[in-house]
PDB file of C-alpha atoms in Angstrom:
ATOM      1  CA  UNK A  15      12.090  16.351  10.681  1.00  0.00           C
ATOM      2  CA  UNK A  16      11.817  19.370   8.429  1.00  0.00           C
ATOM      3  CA  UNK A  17       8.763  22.065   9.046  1.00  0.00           C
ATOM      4  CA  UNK A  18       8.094  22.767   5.479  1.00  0.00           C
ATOM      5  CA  UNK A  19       5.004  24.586   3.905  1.00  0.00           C
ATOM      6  CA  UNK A  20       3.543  24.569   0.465  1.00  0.00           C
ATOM      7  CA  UNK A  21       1.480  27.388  -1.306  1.00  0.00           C
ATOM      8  CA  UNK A  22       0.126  28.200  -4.783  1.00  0.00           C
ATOM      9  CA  UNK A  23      -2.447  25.363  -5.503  1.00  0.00           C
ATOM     10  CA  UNK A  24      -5.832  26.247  -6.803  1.00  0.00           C
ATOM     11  CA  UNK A  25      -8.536  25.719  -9.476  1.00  0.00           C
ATOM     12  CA  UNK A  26      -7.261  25.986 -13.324  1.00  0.00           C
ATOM     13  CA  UNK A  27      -8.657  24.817 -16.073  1.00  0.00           C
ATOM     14  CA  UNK A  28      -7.092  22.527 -18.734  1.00  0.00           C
ATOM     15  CA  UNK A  29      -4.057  23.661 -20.157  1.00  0.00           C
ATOM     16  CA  UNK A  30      -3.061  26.240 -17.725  1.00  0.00           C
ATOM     17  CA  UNK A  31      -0.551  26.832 -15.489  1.00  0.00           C
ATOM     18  CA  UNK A  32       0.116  26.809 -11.637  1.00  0.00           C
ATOM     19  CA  UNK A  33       2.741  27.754  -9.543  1.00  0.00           C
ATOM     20  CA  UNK A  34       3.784  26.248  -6.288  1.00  0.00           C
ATOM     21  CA  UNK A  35       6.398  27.363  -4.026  1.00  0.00           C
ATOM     22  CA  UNK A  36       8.000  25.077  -0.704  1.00  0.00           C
ATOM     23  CA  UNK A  37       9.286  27.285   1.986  1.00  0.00           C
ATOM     24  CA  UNK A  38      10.992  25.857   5.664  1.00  0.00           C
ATOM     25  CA  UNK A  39      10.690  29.210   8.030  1.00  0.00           C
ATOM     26  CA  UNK A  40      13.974  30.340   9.249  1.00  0.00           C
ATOM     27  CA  UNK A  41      15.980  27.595   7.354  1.00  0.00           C
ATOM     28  CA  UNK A  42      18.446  27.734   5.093  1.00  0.00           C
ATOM     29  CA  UNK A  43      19.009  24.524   2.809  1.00  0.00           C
ATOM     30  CA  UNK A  44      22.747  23.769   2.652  1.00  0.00           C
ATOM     31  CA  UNK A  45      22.630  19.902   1.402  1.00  0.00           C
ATOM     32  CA  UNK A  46      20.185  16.995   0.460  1.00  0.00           C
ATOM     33  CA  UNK A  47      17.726  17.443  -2.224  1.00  0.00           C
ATOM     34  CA  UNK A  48      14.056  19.246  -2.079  1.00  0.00           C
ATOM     35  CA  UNK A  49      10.910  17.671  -4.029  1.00  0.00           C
ATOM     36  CA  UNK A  50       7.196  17.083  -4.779  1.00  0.00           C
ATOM     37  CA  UNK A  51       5.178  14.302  -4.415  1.00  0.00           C
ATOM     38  CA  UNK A  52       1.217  14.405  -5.636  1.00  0.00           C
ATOM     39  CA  UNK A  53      -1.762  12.106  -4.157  1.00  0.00           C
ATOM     40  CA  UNK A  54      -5.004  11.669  -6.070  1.00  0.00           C
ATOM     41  CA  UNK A  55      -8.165  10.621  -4.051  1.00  0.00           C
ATOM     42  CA  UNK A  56      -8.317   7.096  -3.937  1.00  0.00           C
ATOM     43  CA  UNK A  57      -4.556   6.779  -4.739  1.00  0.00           C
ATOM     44  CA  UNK A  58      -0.733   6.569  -3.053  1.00  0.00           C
ATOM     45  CA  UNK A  59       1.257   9.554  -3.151  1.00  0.00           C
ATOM     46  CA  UNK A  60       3.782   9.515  -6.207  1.00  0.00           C
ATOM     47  CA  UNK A  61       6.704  11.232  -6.763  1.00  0.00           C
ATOM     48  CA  UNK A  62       6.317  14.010  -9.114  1.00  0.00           C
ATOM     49  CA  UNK A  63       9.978  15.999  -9.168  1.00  0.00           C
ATOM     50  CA  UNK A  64      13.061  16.563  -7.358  1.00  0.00           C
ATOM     51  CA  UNK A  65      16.072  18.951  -6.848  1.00  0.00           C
ATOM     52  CA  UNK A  66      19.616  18.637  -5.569  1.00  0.00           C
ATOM     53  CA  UNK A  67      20.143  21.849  -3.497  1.00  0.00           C
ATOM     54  CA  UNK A  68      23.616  21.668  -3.718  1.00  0.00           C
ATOM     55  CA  UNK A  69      24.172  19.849  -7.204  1.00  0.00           C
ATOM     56  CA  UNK A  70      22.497  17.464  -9.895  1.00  0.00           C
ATOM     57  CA  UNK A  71      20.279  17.582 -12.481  1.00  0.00           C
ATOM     58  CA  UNK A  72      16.437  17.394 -11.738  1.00  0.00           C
ATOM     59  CA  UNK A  73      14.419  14.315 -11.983  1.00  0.00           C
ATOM     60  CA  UNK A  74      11.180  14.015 -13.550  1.00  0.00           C
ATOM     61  CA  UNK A  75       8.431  11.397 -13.319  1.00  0.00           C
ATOM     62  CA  UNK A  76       7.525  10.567 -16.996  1.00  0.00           C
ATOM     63  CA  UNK A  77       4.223  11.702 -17.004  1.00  0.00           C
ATOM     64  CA  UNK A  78       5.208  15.273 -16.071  1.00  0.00           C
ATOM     65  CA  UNK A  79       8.017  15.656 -18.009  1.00  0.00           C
ATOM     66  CA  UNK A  80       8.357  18.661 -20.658  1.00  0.00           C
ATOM     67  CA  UNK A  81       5.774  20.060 -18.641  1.00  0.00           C
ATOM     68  CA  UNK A  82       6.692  20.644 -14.916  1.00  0.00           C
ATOM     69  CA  UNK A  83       9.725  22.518 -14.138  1.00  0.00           C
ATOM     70  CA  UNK A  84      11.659  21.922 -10.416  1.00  0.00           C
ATOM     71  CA  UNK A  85      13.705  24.952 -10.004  1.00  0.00           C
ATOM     72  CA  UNK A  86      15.232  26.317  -5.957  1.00  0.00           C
ATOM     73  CA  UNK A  87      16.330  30.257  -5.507  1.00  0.00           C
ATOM     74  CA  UNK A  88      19.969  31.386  -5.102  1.00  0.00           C
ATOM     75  CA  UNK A  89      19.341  32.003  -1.564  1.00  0.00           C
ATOM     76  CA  UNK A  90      18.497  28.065  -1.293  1.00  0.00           C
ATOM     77  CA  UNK A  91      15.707  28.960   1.087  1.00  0.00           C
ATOM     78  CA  UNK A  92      12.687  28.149  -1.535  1.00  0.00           C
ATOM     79  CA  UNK A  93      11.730  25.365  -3.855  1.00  0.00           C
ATOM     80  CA  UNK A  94       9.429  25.833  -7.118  1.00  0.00           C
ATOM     81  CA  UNK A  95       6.396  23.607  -8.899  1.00  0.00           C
ATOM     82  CA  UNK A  96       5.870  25.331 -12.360  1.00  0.00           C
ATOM     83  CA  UNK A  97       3.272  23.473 -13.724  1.00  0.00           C
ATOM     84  CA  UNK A  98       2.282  23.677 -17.204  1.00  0.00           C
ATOM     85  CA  UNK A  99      -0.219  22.860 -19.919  1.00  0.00           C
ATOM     86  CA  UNK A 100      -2.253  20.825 -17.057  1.00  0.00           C
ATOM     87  CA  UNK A 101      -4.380  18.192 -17.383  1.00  0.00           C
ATOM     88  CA  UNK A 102      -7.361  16.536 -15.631  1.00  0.00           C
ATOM     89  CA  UNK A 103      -4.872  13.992 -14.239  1.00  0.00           C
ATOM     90  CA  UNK A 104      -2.735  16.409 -12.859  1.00  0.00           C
ATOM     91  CA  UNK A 105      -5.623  16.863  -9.923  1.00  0.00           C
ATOM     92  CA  UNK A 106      -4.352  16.121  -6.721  1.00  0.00           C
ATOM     93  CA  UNK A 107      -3.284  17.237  -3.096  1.00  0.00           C
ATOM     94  CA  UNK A 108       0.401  18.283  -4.044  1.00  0.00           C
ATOM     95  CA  UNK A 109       3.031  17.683  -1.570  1.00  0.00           C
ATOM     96  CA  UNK A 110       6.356  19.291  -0.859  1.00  0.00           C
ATOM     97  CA  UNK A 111       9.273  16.627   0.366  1.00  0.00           C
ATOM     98  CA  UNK A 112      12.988  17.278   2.161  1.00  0.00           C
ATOM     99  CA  UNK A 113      15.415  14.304   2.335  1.00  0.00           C
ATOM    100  CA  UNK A 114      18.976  13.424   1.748  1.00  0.00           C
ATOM    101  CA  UNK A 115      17.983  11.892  -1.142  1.00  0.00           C
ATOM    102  CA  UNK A 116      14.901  12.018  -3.432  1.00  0.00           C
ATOM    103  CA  UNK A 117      12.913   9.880  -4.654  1.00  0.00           C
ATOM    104  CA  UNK A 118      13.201   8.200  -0.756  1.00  0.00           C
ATOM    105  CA  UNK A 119      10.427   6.192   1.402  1.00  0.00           C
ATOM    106  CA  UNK A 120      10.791   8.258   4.232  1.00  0.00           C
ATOM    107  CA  UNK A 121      11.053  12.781   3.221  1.00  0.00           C
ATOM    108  CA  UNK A 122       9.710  15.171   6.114  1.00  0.00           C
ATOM    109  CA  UNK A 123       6.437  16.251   4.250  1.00  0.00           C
ATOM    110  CA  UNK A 124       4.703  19.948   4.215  1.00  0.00           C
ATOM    111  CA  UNK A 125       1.013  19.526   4.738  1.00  0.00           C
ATOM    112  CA  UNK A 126      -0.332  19.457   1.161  1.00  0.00           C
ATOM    113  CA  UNK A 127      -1.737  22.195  -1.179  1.00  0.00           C
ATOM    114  CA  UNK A 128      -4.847  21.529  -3.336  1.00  0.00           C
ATOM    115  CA  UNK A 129      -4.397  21.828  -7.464  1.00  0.00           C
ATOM    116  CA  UNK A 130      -7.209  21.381  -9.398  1.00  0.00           C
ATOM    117  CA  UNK A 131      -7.686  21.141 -13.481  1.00  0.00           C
ATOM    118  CA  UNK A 132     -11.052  21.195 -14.433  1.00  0.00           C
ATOM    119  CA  UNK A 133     -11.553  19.887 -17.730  1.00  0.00           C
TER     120      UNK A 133
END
């Protein structure tokens, strides 16, 4: 399993924009692909975005698309959430995932960070 840890969720109203970054302490990310996954209260976590470290194009779920940007630094030691023109619907506990592959049924997860888009 991968220690990873999210930051940069918070309150914003609709149609702003949020920034979240996914660090791993100490580790450098050489293969696989890094991602974000989003739970609402009351609902399963859904996959949101993903990022080849090594190659690849990102992936988008529909309903963020042309709005969320996935992006890693050079130093392949950080992942990126821009987020936006957010909505209401975008509320929920945001999560960071590490796998071979993403989307996949079984990521290490980072605990969660809060976004919020008041209305």
């Amino acid at each position: 399993q991968v220690q990873l840890q999210e930051s940069g969720g918070g309150l914003v109203q609709a149609g702003g924009s949020l920034r979240l970054s996914c660090t791993s302490p100490g580790r450098v990310f050489n293969s696989g692909a890094i991602g974000w996954y989003r739970q609402a209260p009351g609902q399963e976590r859904k996959f949101v975005a993903a990022l080849g470290w090594r190659r690849g194009d990102p992936l988008y779920a529909d309903s963020v698309k042309g709005r969320f940007t996935i992006s890693r630094n050079d130093a392949k030691t950080a992942a990126y959430l821009e987020m936006n023109s957010l909505k209401p619907e975008d509320t929920a506990v945001y999560f960071c995932a590490s796998a071979a592959n993403l989307p996949s049924s079984n990521p290490s997860w980072g605990p969660g960070t809060q976004v919020t888009v008041s209305s």
